Structure formats: structure tokens, C-alpha cells
């Protein structure tokens, strides 16, 4: 992976760092896409060039994730938050009960939005542990006839991640994978719906990918806006209305880049290695700490605190001066957070660890 | 206005041509926005740089359109089609009647989406004239207590445009201005809600601008997805969730470009001139024709047919070879369509007219 001198290592939780080759290609062809004399932003989504891009992006994503023909792959405008509403509107009949497992803020938000449309049963709530661990499956209180079970495989704020797929319910499993999709191989067949906003591992904010088992579509409620009716969008190849074409284009470039990196097995290995070395640096130090239980620490978002939080500001200033940006932790937990999405090179993690060691030696 | 040699004159109805200086700036800073070492796609919407961009874009739009403090200006993910649902969800109580004036396909689509949520009264329907004229206001059948009156000031397919604001109802006036916003000055105070997808005169697909009178907000129905609840989005400066940051950024650049062009008065004059010279070329010819009544011909979308439609294909091929692209008419009306949005330079219209005259002389 290359890293240009004028670029920084950007640890933003999202919108987040993108692969440099993707940005370079987008830049090179921004005024003249495929020799058309037009930007990709300036062409109709119904023109043959864009239709081809759309088909290619879907095919590449299907190949990367091993998505079978039992599933539709949709590219929908907006982010995951709009899909918080689409899930109950498409999967839950009026009066139905839906199960939500809460392991962080994003799950809370998804459940709050679902409560507009259905009776929400909270299966388990990690709030008691400040979300530093995943509640034990034995403690989950599943509904008898839930329309689905929703969970958030990775929570960005505290940095809690499922390292296997929960296997506790007969209801279709729905996952908000915004901050973990494409970070490693997954078994799509275990899920009813997978959705993800683009701005972490897929591309630029403004589009969401939604993978839905075909037999779960076609029952959207009347009050479902057409743009989030899965059957409507599937029938129209996600072009019932004008899609967010530039964000879609960036996604297509990112999918190609992932394939060029060796696919999800290779990226998964790299992501595991990146996370493990940063957690090791934190755990080996008496100055830095991370409160999350070892078996559910996130590969994508690594929060940590300094032993003396009066040093937070100078840490952030010096890090930025050293080309390590957006390390400030979320306001709900304070401290620092390093997000290590696919496009964060291993060299960025090495640079961060070296900086942390130097900072501890001189300030700690 | 400059026009690079490798670029074409792109008459697409949308996503449509963008100002070249906007694309050039986006290209120049695509990997390093404001010296940050990051793309604008890679930074948090809550960071100070992006918050400043958002505030600047709103301020510029308020200045261009003369929007008073009585209105919120929202930047919402998706396009106008999602707003087709937001209008009844925010403005009409359950069981309410809403008035829709139909002057083309977009109005029909807006009414169909509204019917999910309210009783839709069709005030008048131009379908009888194949939408080639606006039904006379005396014939409109308004409801007694409509929650609002919705219309489409410009319809892109047949090319029908209102050249003044209808003044017939006491209900709040709601306008889908997707294909006419920013093409000339308007009196915002005449409207309850104005909304517009970006991909014609605002920027890149994936974001919509919505201007809403403050006193009309705060009554969204419970089943309104949070991302289209006007009050929620206003309270959060359109950042209740992650917005489509790149599309927002392009909009900000376009607003600056419009201001640099002399604002809407100057653009309005240019747009009128562009349209008038193309209609004159059509009307002066026995070979080309446009069926729309003179007083409601669109400045933005100029459809025309050839006297011999067997020549359509060769017309389009030769036009493309001459650097005049995306002139194919919509499948519903056939023939040709030249869309003349703000970013289409007058030189592009001149080139099209010269080509049409040459084609008629050699083929007609």
C-alpha cells in the first residue's frame, strides 16, 4: 500500500479513510469518465456506462462476500439510519414484535427507530457494563414470535465486536454491519438482512448496501416510502429513482480494490494483525488502557484512555503534528479512538504505536 | 465560461452537466482538502471544517434565493423521491386531504407516493393534453381543507414550466423544484415547502435541499423516518445522522459558482436567452417541432422531434460525434430533448443550433 507524503494517517471513525488508489482514480477521471468527456457525476444512471458500473459493483460484492442467488443486493440512498426504519417497515407486519439486542449506541438508535413501527423487545442490554462486553447468549430474552432479531456486529463508540454470528433465534437475523462489513469473510447465509452505510469500509457517505434474502421481500407495509421498499428497489435494480451515483461509483472502485488486495480472507488477516498489535501496545503499557472484554474487542475501532486525561489535548495535538489525525474518542467515552478500517494501512498502525510509545516515554 | 477541449456539451436531463470550475476544484483537492491531508470524503461531518462548509453552503443558498429566517434550509440524503413521502408525513395529519396538480410524470409520481399517507385530490390533470399545457387555474378543483397544494413548477419529460407562481389556494404551497431551482429568482415567501433533488442545478445526485416554513414543522407523524422529520433535521442542522458529505460539498461549490456568475438574476437572463434561441431555431424550421404551448415552455428542458423520425438515430450519432451528447428524448415522448441547466454554457446551445441547422440542410 502506498502512502503519499502529503497525506496523513486518518483514524476517523467515519466518514473514514479511503484507499489512496481509489481516490487517485476518481481524481484522474473526475472531468472525463471512461473517455466520455463527462464526469461520472454528470451522466444518467440509465445510460449504458453507469448501468454497467452498477452491475459490475454488484457482481464484485457478490463475489467478495459469497452472496448466493437467494439474496438481493440493493444500493440505497442515505445511510444506515434510514435502514433502521426500512427493516421493520419491510419485515414486520403491523402489531408485530421485533427483537433487538443492544451492545452499544447504534443498536439503541436502531431500536428507537423501530419503535415507530413495531413492538420492540430488548433481548439484552449491555448498558449495565457500559457496553464493554456482549451479554451472554444464555441471558437473552427472545420473543416467541419475533419478526426478526436485530443486532449490531460492531459498535464503533466503545469498540465492541462479535467475532462469531449469534445462533440463538429461529427468527431471521438482521445485522447493521456498517462498521464491520468487508473487514473479513462472513457467512451471508446466516442472515436475513445485512445492511451497511458506506462511509467506513464501502466508500463515501450517501449510499447504503442492503443484502436481503429474497423470500423476506414483497411484504412491505403500505406506509413504506418507495425508495426503501425492498421489492420495489430489487425489481428496479436499485434504480426506481435516481441513485446517489457518485457514492455508488466510489463503492465500485473500493470493491475492485478489495479484490485486488486478495479479497476478504487477506484483508481479514491484515485487520486482525493491525488490531492485535495495537491492543498489545495498549495492554503492555501501564499508561494506556482499553476496558473492553478481550473476547469482544473490535478490530475496527480501538478506543483507549491515557492514565492522565489532562494529557489528552497534548496527545491529540502532537499526534496531529505527526500526521496521525482524528484520534479523539467519542464524547460518550472520552479519551482516544483509533479506527482501523480496511483502508488504514498497517504502516499507519505502526506509526501510531511508535508515537504512543514515544509519548508515554516523554509524558507518561 | 470556459470549455475544455476534451469535454463535451452534455444535454442530459439529470444527473446533468456541472460547472467546469466546480469539477476542477473538486479534482484538485480530492486527496487533500483544505490542506488537511484528507479528502473531503474522508472527514467527519462533525469536524470543524465540514461544519463550516455546511454553514457556508446554507448561508450562500439563503443569499441566492433570498430565504428569510421564517424558513429552515435542510440538506437531506437521497433525492426528491424520498421527499415525495416526507411532504405528507410532515404536513398532513392522518385522514387529511392533500391537493396535487398534475402537469407531468413527476407530479404523478409525487401524488402516487402521497397516496400512501393521505387522501389525494387531483386538482387538475394535464394528461388530456399529453401535458403540453398547464390546465387553466379556473378549472382547478381545490379541496376545501387541503393540508397543502403540491405542484411541479417544471416537468422535465415534456418540458412544461410555470413562469409564475400559482395563486389560487389558501393551503400552503409545496413545490418540487428539482429541475428549476436556482435557474432564476423566485419569491420563497410564496411557498410552504420547496424541495429539490441536487442532480440538475444543485450538484451531484444523493442529496436534496428542502426549504420549509418553520411554522409548518413539528407535527410529523409517528411513522416518519427520523431522517425526513423536518423538525428533527432542523434541530440537528441536517446532521441528525451522517449526511451525504461529498454531494453536500459539491452543492456548496455550485452555490459559490452561481454567486460568482452574478446570482440568479444574471443566470435567469442567460437561461431565458438560451431557451429562447433554441425554441426560435425549432419554430423557424419546418423540420423540427415542439408541441408545448408557448406560454409554458420550459427553460430547462427543450424536447423536439424531427419531421422524419427514421432520422432520429443518425441525428443522435452525428450529434455525439460533434461533441453534443445525451440528446435522446425520454421514451414516453420520443424524439430529442436538450436540457439547458445552469451549467450548460450558451456556447453549447449555439453549437447545438448550428448542428441542427446543418443536419436539416443535409438530411431534412
XYZ file of C-alpha atoms in Angstrom:
728
model
C 0.000 0.000 0.000
C 1.340 3.384 -0.948
C 1.094 6.461 1.201
C 1.762 9.865 -0.308
C 3.889 12.323 1.599
C 1.165 14.975 1.767
C -1.431 12.564 3.095
C -1.952 11.810 6.786
C -2.906 8.636 8.616
C -6.578 9.318 9.273
C -8.116 7.336 12.143
C -11.609 8.830 11.772
C -14.492 6.585 12.842
C -16.433 7.645 9.755
C -16.662 9.130 7.252
C -13.294 7.440 7.186
C -10.106 6.938 5.235
C -10.464 5.585 1.697
C -7.880 3.608 -0.266
C -5.495 6.003 -1.968
C -5.650 4.213 -5.332
C -9.424 4.714 -5.287
C -9.084 8.426 -4.669
C -6.368 8.691 -7.302
C -8.530 7.037 -9.934
C -11.525 9.180 -9.008
C -9.347 12.254 -9.260
C -7.825 11.305 -12.601
C -11.179 10.761 -14.288
C -13.254 13.358 -12.434
C -13.825 15.523 -15.528
C -13.685 12.754 -18.102
C -15.009 9.342 -17.104
C -14.155 6.482 -19.461
C -13.285 8.937 -22.201
C -16.863 10.242 -22.290
C -15.919 13.898 -21.883
C -18.192 13.920 -18.806
C -17.787 13.313 -15.099
C -19.376 10.177 -13.651
C -21.444 12.715 -11.687
C -22.824 14.137 -14.932
C -24.159 11.026 -16.628
C -27.546 9.383 -16.403
C -27.820 6.354 -14.167
C -29.829 4.791 -17.018
C -27.029 5.204 -19.548
C -25.152 2.067 -20.559
C -21.903 3.113 -18.869
C -23.481 3.599 -15.474
C -25.683 0.518 -15.753
C -22.514 -1.449 -16.454
C -20.806 0.074 -13.402
C -23.797 -0.857 -11.251
C -23.832 -4.440 -12.487
C -20.078 -4.743 -12.025
C -20.239 -3.409 -8.472
C -22.951 -5.887 -7.542
C -21.092 -8.794 -9.142
C -17.866 -7.892 -7.341
C -19.619 -7.557 -3.997
C -21.358 -10.898 -4.519
C -18.000 -12.499 -5.258
C -16.259 -10.878 -2.265
C -18.930 -11.861 0.248
C -20.042 -15.089 -1.419
C -23.634 -13.924 -1.775
C -25.905 -16.559 -3.298
C -28.812 -16.078 -5.672
C -31.132 -16.416 -2.687
C -30.340 -12.799 -1.878
C -30.920 -9.432 -3.476
C -28.146 -6.854 -3.248
C -29.512 -3.312 -3.114
C -27.769 0.041 -3.258
C -29.967 2.535 -1.417
C -29.674 6.275 -0.920
C -28.821 7.602 2.513
C -27.072 5.808 5.322
C -27.835 3.085 7.799
C -30.169 5.362 9.762
C -32.796 5.279 7.022
C -32.459 1.499 7.022
C -33.268 1.494 10.746
C -36.776 2.319 9.526
C -36.717 0.114 6.438
C -36.180 -3.070 8.453
C -39.439 -3.022 10.443
C -41.368 -1.496 7.527
C -40.361 -4.374 5.256
C -40.168 -7.282 7.678
C -42.693 -6.655 10.445
C -46.448 -6.593 9.974
C -48.444 -4.022 11.920
C -48.621 -5.124 15.548
C -45.666 -7.478 15.271
C -42.943 -7.821 17.871
C -39.307 -7.389 16.881
C -36.243 -8.402 18.906
C -33.292 -6.041 19.407
C -30.010 -6.897 21.053
C -28.256 -3.793 22.375
C -24.489 -3.746 22.581
C -23.974 -0.022 22.035
C -25.333 3.300 20.816
C -26.060 2.198 17.272
C -28.235 -0.670 18.424
C -30.076 1.766 20.698
C -30.723 4.082 17.780
C -31.900 1.234 15.564
C -34.315 0.069 18.272
C -35.654 3.593 18.839
C -36.426 3.969 15.150
C -38.053 0.524 15.003
C -40.331 1.526 17.884
C -42.142 3.851 15.452
C -43.448 0.786 13.649
C -43.425 -2.253 15.917
C -43.334 -3.513 19.484
C -39.659 -3.644 20.334
C -38.454 -6.323 22.711
C -34.981 -5.667 24.092
C -33.400 -9.103 24.145
C -30.457 -7.993 26.251
C -28.842 -4.655 27.003
C -25.133 -4.153 27.515
C -25.665 -0.741 29.099
C -25.104 -2.226 32.566
C -21.479 -2.935 31.681
C -21.169 0.368 29.814
C -21.174 -1.798 26.700
C -17.724 -3.200 27.425
C -18.954 -6.743 26.904
C -21.571 -8.670 24.977
C -24.276 -10.077 27.266
C -24.085 -13.857 27.472
C -26.461 -15.542 24.992
C -27.955 -17.604 27.840
C -29.315 -14.348 29.292
C -31.040 -13.162 26.126
C -34.810 -12.909 26.417
C -36.099 -13.724 22.953
C -39.725 -13.174 21.969
C -41.706 -16.212 20.986
C -42.752 -14.922 17.564
C -40.393 -12.075 16.711
C -40.484 -10.909 13.091
C -36.673 -10.780 13.311
C -33.703 -10.432 15.657
C -31.610 -7.305 15.080
C -28.077 -6.740 16.315
C -25.018 -4.632 15.602
C -21.984 -6.854 14.961
C -19.599 -3.962 15.618
C -20.288 -0.916 17.784
C -17.988 1.978 16.965
C -18.099 4.031 20.149
C -16.937 1.587 22.808
C -15.381 -0.757 20.245
C -17.268 -3.997 20.842
C -17.463 -6.622 18.137
C -18.984 -10.046 17.701
C -16.331 -12.471 16.498
C -18.919 -15.072 15.589
C -22.526 -14.977 14.464
C -25.021 -15.494 17.296
C -27.035 -18.668 16.865
C -29.908 -18.387 19.309
C -33.076 -17.490 17.443
C -35.196 -19.005 14.705
C -36.278 -15.534 13.601
C -34.426 -14.016 10.633
C -31.206 -12.401 11.777
C -30.789 -8.749 10.797
C -27.407 -7.072 11.154
C -26.306 -3.461 10.919
C -22.808 -4.145 9.619
C -21.959 -0.512 8.838
C -18.641 -0.575 10.660
C -17.531 -4.148 10.036
C -18.750 -5.205 6.600
C -15.956 -6.307 4.258
C -13.421 -6.400 7.096
C -13.299 -10.226 6.994
C -15.207 -13.128 5.417
C -18.746 -13.732 6.694
C -21.340 -16.416 6.067
C -24.133 -14.424 4.449
C -26.457 -17.432 4.552
C -26.766 -16.993 8.303
C -28.581 -13.678 7.817
C -31.990 -12.490 6.719
C -30.834 -8.914 6.141
C -27.395 -7.311 6.238
C -27.159 -3.566 5.770
C -24.347 -1.050 5.986
C -23.796 2.636 5.443
C -20.906 3.195 3.057
C -18.714 5.595 4.970
C -16.487 3.093 6.739
C -15.458 0.134 4.572
C -17.544 0.653 1.432
C -16.950 4.173 0.220
C -18.336 7.676 0.575
C -21.324 8.670 2.733
C -24.625 8.841 0.895
C -25.288 5.236 -0.004
C -26.054 2.045 1.897
C -25.712 -1.549 0.774
C -28.525 -3.877 1.781
C -28.407 -7.647 1.283
C -31.766 -9.294 1.799
C -32.987 -12.859 1.451
C -35.449 -12.840 -1.416
C -38.197 -14.658 0.459
C -38.284 -11.836 3.032
C -39.274 -9.228 0.438
C -42.638 -8.318 -1.037
C -44.464 -7.663 2.221
C -43.555 -4.035 2.862
C -46.219 -2.055 4.625
C -48.245 0.473 2.694
C -46.572 3.341 4.554
C -43.092 2.313 3.374
C -41.529 5.056 1.248
C -40.914 3.553 -2.172
C -37.170 4.172 -2.016
C -36.824 1.742 0.914
C -39.318 -0.869 -0.273
C -37.009 -3.833 -0.873
C -39.184 -5.457 -3.551
C -39.619 -2.184 -5.457
C -35.920 -1.484 -5.404
C -34.984 -5.080 -6.300
C -37.362 -5.110 -9.261
C -35.765 -1.910 -10.498
C -32.095 -2.812 -9.917
C -31.912 -0.100 -7.213
C -32.874 2.485 -9.857
C -36.550 3.040 -9.160
C -35.422 6.618 -8.616
C -32.126 8.384 -9.285
C -29.485 6.713 -7.097
C -26.538 8.529 -5.465
C -24.359 7.861 -8.473
C -21.024 9.222 -7.265
C -21.155 7.311 -3.973
C -22.102 4.195 -5.904
C -19.124 4.736 -8.213
C -16.734 5.068 -5.276
C -18.142 1.837 -3.834
C -17.452 0.078 -7.116
C -13.845 1.260 -7.047
C -13.459 0.146 -3.427
C -14.834 -3.318 -4.202
C -12.290 -3.647 -7.009
C -9.539 -2.520 -4.656
C -10.560 -5.139 -2.077
C -10.462 -7.839 -4.720
C -7.009 -6.598 -5.767
C -5.853 -6.834 -2.142
C -6.654 -10.534 -2.171
C -10.258 -10.385 -1.026
C -11.719 -10.669 2.441
C -9.532 -13.505 3.671
C -6.416 -11.415 3.080
C -7.988 -8.253 4.468
C -9.283 -10.148 7.488
C -5.781 -11.348 8.292
C -4.402 -7.850 7.918
C -7.181 -6.340 10.028
C -6.687 -8.906 12.786
C -2.950 -8.196 12.791
C -3.461 -4.422 12.875
C -5.872 -4.660 15.796
C -3.826 -7.200 17.756
C -0.670 -5.155 17.642
C -2.456 -2.009 18.794
C -4.247 -3.810 21.642
C -0.906 -5.393 22.607
C 0.718 -1.967 22.774
C -2.143 -0.751 24.973
C -2.129 -3.803 27.235
C 1.666 -3.821 27.559
C 1.573 -0.266 28.869
C 0.505 0.986 32.268
C -0.222 4.355 30.684
C -2.836 3.323 28.088
C -5.887 1.215 28.700
C -8.930 -0.255 26.993
C -11.839 -1.530 29.082
C -13.433 -3.955 26.645
C -13.529 -7.670 27.462
C -10.832 -9.457 25.488
C -13.103 -11.747 23.504
C -15.228 -8.941 22.074
C -12.725 -6.221 21.297
C -13.332 -4.606 17.947
C -10.906 -4.969 15.073
C -12.242 -1.786 13.544
C -12.469 0.706 16.424
C -9.926 0.728 19.228
C -10.724 3.217 21.993
C -8.128 3.839 24.661
C -7.586 6.239 27.516
C -4.464 7.805 28.966
C -3.668 7.272 32.628
C -3.783 11.057 32.999
C -6.627 12.594 30.993
C -5.205 16.082 31.430
C -2.736 14.957 28.753
C -5.473 14.167 26.195
C -5.212 17.518 24.487
C -1.451 17.492 24.085
C -1.617 13.879 22.898
C -4.042 14.839 20.156
C -2.056 17.931 19.188
C 1.235 16.083 18.908
C -0.382 13.177 17.097
C -1.861 15.543 14.532
C 1.507 17.250 14.135
C 2.970 13.807 13.467
C 0.377 13.164 10.742
C -1.917 10.969 12.870
C -5.355 12.575 12.763
C -8.865 12.155 14.131
C -7.830 10.178 17.200
C -10.193 11.931 19.577
C -12.561 9.481 21.275
C -16.324 9.795 21.112
C -17.716 12.271 23.623
C -19.655 9.483 25.359
C -16.474 7.680 26.431
C -13.745 10.326 26.132
C -10.082 9.525 25.594
C -8.878 8.356 22.220
C -10.149 6.109 19.473
C -8.226 4.705 16.557
C -10.426 3.363 13.787
C -8.606 0.798 11.684
C -10.856 0.242 8.689
C -9.664 -1.616 5.608
C -8.096 1.472 4.055
C -5.889 2.159 7.094
C -2.530 0.721 6.120
C -0.576 -1.368 8.569
C 2.096 1.331 8.382
C -0.406 3.735 9.918
C -0.912 1.437 12.894
C 2.850 1.039 13.268
C 3.261 4.814 13.194
C 0.562 5.233 15.824
C 2.137 2.643 18.127
C 5.558 4.264 17.766
C 4.035 7.643 18.565
C 2.213 6.245 21.611
C 5.398 4.704 22.959
C 7.314 7.918 22.440
C 4.538 9.943 24.076
C 4.423 7.648 27.091
C 8.205 7.833 27.477
C 8.312 11.623 27.380
C 4.991 12.483 29.050
C 3.716 9.455 30.876
C -17.398 30.219 -19.050
C -14.574 28.004 -20.137
C -14.965 24.753 -22.013
C -12.085 22.339 -22.192
C -11.300 20.687 -25.476
C -11.737 17.145 -24.126
C -15.115 17.893 -22.609
C -18.415 17.604 -24.484
C -21.612 19.643 -24.325
C -23.770 17.356 -22.208
C -27.530 17.886 -22.569
C -28.506 15.174 -20.055
C -31.778 15.728 -18.190
C -30.118 14.605 -14.979
C -27.783 13.705 -13.470
C -26.646 16.625 -15.556
C -23.720 18.804 -16.526
C -21.881 20.554 -13.685
C -19.899 23.782 -13.886
C -16.380 23.007 -15.003
C -14.733 25.207 -12.354
C -16.582 23.180 -9.710
C -15.298 19.890 -11.109
C -11.798 21.344 -11.435
C -11.735 22.429 -7.802
C -13.116 19.073 -6.643
C -10.465 17.331 -8.691
C -7.604 19.482 -7.439
C -8.405 18.883 -3.775
C -9.768 15.333 -3.979
C -6.900 13.802 -1.991
C -6.100 16.825 0.144
C -8.993 19.064 1.141
C -8.012 22.413 2.636
C -4.503 21.182 3.294
C -5.792 18.534 5.694
C -4.066 15.627 4.002
C -7.522 14.033 3.664
C -10.279 14.002 1.070
C -13.496 15.817 1.922
C -14.990 12.294 1.649
C -12.761 11.115 4.491
C -13.528 13.660 7.192
C -16.200 13.641 9.855
C -19.266 15.756 9.209
C -18.914 16.869 12.837
C -15.388 18.195 12.352
C -14.955 21.959 12.267
C -14.008 22.067 8.581
C -17.136 20.275 7.435
C -19.405 22.146 9.843
C -18.030 25.356 8.357
C -18.704 24.109 4.825
C -22.280 23.256 5.799
C -22.892 26.662 7.362
C -21.343 28.401 4.365
C -23.474 26.445 1.905
C -26.652 27.315 3.777
C -25.701 30.985 4.034
C -24.914 31.183 0.319
C -28.162 29.478 -0.642
C -30.119 31.815 1.645
C -28.454 34.782 -0.034
C -29.027 33.479 -3.574
C -32.720 32.708 -3.057
C -33.455 35.440 -0.521
C -34.626 32.971 2.119
C -35.843 34.657 5.296
C -35.460 33.498 8.880
C -39.032 32.217 8.697
C -37.660 29.179 6.874
C -35.391 26.287 7.669
C -32.988 25.125 4.983
C -32.330 21.387 5.181
C -29.869 19.178 3.325
C -31.348 15.677 3.233
C -29.990 12.396 1.960
C -31.493 10.902 -1.163
C -33.345 12.654 -3.923
C -36.723 14.244 -4.450
C -38.455 10.850 -4.477
C -37.888 10.368 -0.749
C -39.307 13.846 -0.229
C -42.466 12.767 -2.075
C -43.105 10.811 1.136
C -41.753 13.409 3.541
C -44.273 16.041 2.477
C -47.450 14.221 3.551
C -45.711 12.650 6.564
C -44.717 16.082 7.872
C -47.620 18.244 6.740
C -50.738 16.083 6.656
C -52.376 14.545 9.705
C -53.798 11.033 9.393
C -57.006 11.203 7.365
C -56.200 14.600 5.853
C -56.800 15.517 2.229
C -53.936 16.865 0.126
C -54.200 18.629 -3.242
C -51.983 17.688 -6.194
C -51.798 19.482 -9.506
C -50.516 17.209 -12.269
C -48.628 18.700 -15.177
C -46.393 15.733 -15.936
C -44.839 12.475 -14.813
C -43.082 13.863 -11.749
C -46.295 15.250 -10.331
C -47.938 11.884 -10.950
C -45.174 10.127 -9.040
C -45.375 12.595 -6.166
C -49.134 12.066 -5.919
C -48.779 8.277 -6.019
C -46.332 8.364 -3.122
C -48.568 10.758 -1.150
C -51.461 8.339 -1.547
C -49.676 6.003 0.874
C -50.343 8.529 3.628
C -53.269 10.772 2.749
C -56.360 11.205 0.613
C -55.055 12.704 -2.607
C -57.289 15.093 -4.520
C -56.147 15.691 -8.094
C -56.796 19.389 -8.591
C -56.298 19.219 -12.347
C -54.591 16.794 -14.692
C -52.770 17.808 -17.836
C -52.771 14.248 -19.147
C -55.642 15.101 -21.515
C -53.356 17.422 -23.461
C -50.413 14.991 -23.120
C -49.050 17.546 -20.654
C -48.324 20.067 -23.381
C -50.084 22.806 -21.443
C -50.882 23.793 -17.881
C -54.596 23.443 -17.111
C -56.267 26.842 -16.640
C -56.416 27.824 -12.945
C -60.173 28.450 -13.294
C -60.602 24.717 -13.893
C -58.696 23.562 -10.803
C -60.834 21.699 -8.268
C -59.323 22.576 -4.912
C -60.309 20.768 -1.721
C -61.935 22.823 0.974
C -59.434 21.936 3.706
C -56.366 20.582 1.978
C -53.268 20.244 4.149
C -51.329 21.672 1.203
C -51.316 22.147 -2.572
C -48.451 20.381 -4.337
C -47.229 21.113 -7.848
C -44.173 20.665 -10.048
C -43.013 24.037 -11.421
C -41.004 22.339 -14.158
C -41.674 18.941 -15.678
C -38.625 17.510 -17.407
C -40.133 14.988 -19.807
C -42.495 17.102 -21.924
C -40.770 20.358 -20.923
C -43.583 22.303 -19.277
C -42.809 25.092 -16.850
C -44.756 27.568 -14.773
C -43.459 31.064 -15.440
C -45.281 32.465 -12.416
C -46.359 31.095 -9.067
C -49.997 29.932 -8.986
C -52.109 31.983 -6.603
C -55.311 30.043 -6.143
C -55.247 28.295 -2.779
C -55.031 29.296 0.851
C -53.335 25.991 1.678
C -49.529 26.022 1.945
C -47.959 25.725 -1.480
C -45.482 22.866 -1.865
C -43.225 22.742 -4.911
C -40.948 20.044 -6.292
C -38.394 22.378 -7.863
C -35.848 19.680 -8.696
C -35.438 20.757 -12.292
C -35.883 24.520 -11.992
C -34.448 25.626 -8.644
C -31.711 28.249 -8.952
C -32.470 28.808 -12.635
C -33.936 32.267 -11.892
C -35.025 34.360 -8.888
C -38.108 33.144 -7.008
C -40.182 34.558 -4.179
C -39.665 31.942 -1.473
C -42.248 33.620 0.769
C -44.982 32.342 -1.531
C -44.204 28.752 -0.557
C -44.721 26.485 2.411
C -42.164 23.927 1.231
C -39.718 23.924 -1.657
C -37.670 20.808 -2.286
C -35.266 19.745 -4.986
C -33.019 16.817 -5.766
C -29.485 18.006 -6.443
C -28.698 16.390 -9.768
C -29.854 19.194 -12.052
C -28.971 22.685 -10.813
C -27.565 21.986 -7.339
C -24.870 19.366 -7.690
C -24.403 15.621 -7.599
C -27.158 13.054 -7.022
C -27.534 11.874 -3.435
C -28.733 14.980 -1.642
C -31.879 17.104 -1.683
C -32.396 20.649 -0.493
C -35.618 21.322 1.382
C -36.780 24.792 2.374
C -39.652 24.750 4.836
C -41.559 27.463 6.659
C -40.761 26.954 10.325
C -44.377 27.048 11.474
C -45.129 24.002 9.303
C -42.653 21.805 11.186
C -43.011 19.883 14.440
C -46.085 17.868 13.514
C -44.553 14.920 11.717
C -46.446 11.687 12.124
C -45.042 8.986 14.355
C -44.291 6.771 11.346
C -41.995 9.378 9.779
C -38.444 8.038 9.453
C -36.255 10.346 11.527
C -34.095 11.323 8.572
C -37.060 13.033 6.901
C -38.630 14.527 10.026
C -38.218 18.242 9.314
C -38.099 19.300 12.969
C -35.565 16.615 13.886
C -33.328 17.529 10.994
C -33.678 21.286 11.610
C -32.790 20.906 15.290
C -29.680 18.986 14.275
C -28.532 21.213 11.400
C -29.267 18.354 8.973
C -26.752 16.195 10.870
C -29.005 14.001 12.994
C -27.275 11.209 11.096
C -24.291 11.173 8.765
C -25.184 13.320 5.746
C -24.038 12.614 2.170
C -20.943 14.737 2.658
C -19.466 14.697 -0.834
C -22.747 15.664 -2.504
C -23.155 18.424 0.078
C -19.632 19.644 -0.702
C -20.362 19.766 -4.444
C -23.527 21.758 -3.698
C -21.501 24.266 -1.708
C -19.116 24.716 -4.639
C -22.033 25.129 -7.056
C -23.663 27.782 -4.859
C -20.376 29.702 -4.827
C -20.151 29.385 -8.595
C -23.693 30.754 -9.009
C -22.844 33.727 -6.826
C -19.699 34.292 -8.909
C -21.830 34.233 -12.079
C -23.799 37.199 -10.739
C -26.504 35.311 -8.886
C -29.942 34.244 -10.008
C -30.864 37.425 -11.865
C -27.881 37.020 -14.161
C -28.405 33.272 -14.544
C -32.112 33.801 -15.186
C -31.335 36.174 -18.047
C -28.851 33.734 -19.506
C -31.240 30.797 -19.142
C -34.087 32.726 -20.797
C -31.782 33.662 -23.671
C -30.518 30.095 -24.106
C -34.052 28.688 -24.201
C -35.463 31.404 -26.466
C -32.811 30.949 -29.111
C -33.306 27.174 -29.171
C -37.108 27.455 -29.371
C -36.686 30.057 -32.119
C -34.500 27.673 -34.091
C -37.133 24.952 -33.695
C -40.071 27.197 -34.565
C -38.276 28.750 -37.551
C -37.809 25.296 -39.041
C -40.335 23.032 -40.720
C -38.127 20.077 -39.828
C -38.066 20.423 -36.018
C -41.044 20.882 -33.767
C -42.029 21.248 -30.123
C -45.670 20.727 -29.101
C -45.755 22.712 -25.855
C -47.973 25.788 -25.581
C -45.837 28.899 -25.924
C -46.568 30.373 -22.507
C -45.470 27.289 -20.591
C -42.426 26.082 -22.446
C -39.613 25.072 -20.139
C -36.356 26.987 -19.975
C -34.611 23.916 -18.636
C -35.791 21.036 -20.853
C -36.468 21.534 -24.543
C -37.886 18.436 -26.254
C -38.179 18.434 -30.020
C -38.967 15.960 -32.746
C -37.692 15.598 -36.284
C -40.197 15.645 -39.167
C -38.911 12.185 -40.086
C -38.326 10.050 -37.002
C -36.404 7.464 -39.009
C -33.601 10.048 -38.862
C -33.523 10.090 -35.032
C -30.717 7.593 -34.785
C -28.427 9.285 -37.257
C -29.182 12.663 -35.643
C -28.054 11.320 -32.268
C -24.970 9.623 -33.704
C -23.783 12.703 -35.547
C -24.559 14.968 -32.614
C -22.469 12.761 -30.320
C -19.668 12.761 -32.884
C -19.852 16.562 -32.829
C -19.500 16.583 -29.033
C -23.210 17.129 -28.300
C -24.291 14.286 -26.017
C -27.361 12.898 -24.272
C -29.881 14.462 -26.639
C -32.165 11.440 -26.810
C -35.697 12.267 -25.699
C -37.463 10.442 -22.897
C -39.022 7.152 -24.013
C -42.501 8.475 -23.173
C -42.328 11.191 -25.834
C -39.535 10.074 -28.148
C -37.525 12.410 -30.338
C -34.890 14.635 -28.785
C -34.503 16.627 -25.609
C -31.934 19.276 -24.829
C -31.649 20.092 -21.158
C -30.237 23.551 -20.596
C -29.469 23.694 -16.870
C -27.348 26.456 -15.384
C -24.074 24.709 -16.147
C -24.835 24.410 -19.869
C -22.910 27.307 -21.399
C -24.542 29.489 -24.022
C -21.832 28.262 -26.393
C -23.288 24.764 -26.026
C -26.704 25.971 -27.158
C -25.134 27.840 -30.070
C -23.266 24.695 -31.073
C -26.460 22.644 -30.893
C -28.388 25.126 -33.042
C -25.611 25.207 -35.625
C -25.592 21.417 -35.705
C -29.391 21.262 -36.072
C -29.323 23.707 -38.981
C -26.568 21.763 -40.692
C -28.387 18.474 -40.118
C -31.622 19.837 -41.540
C -29.806 21.192 -44.595
C -28.071 17.918 -45.349
C -30.707 15.419 -44.203
C -34.035 17.173 -43.879
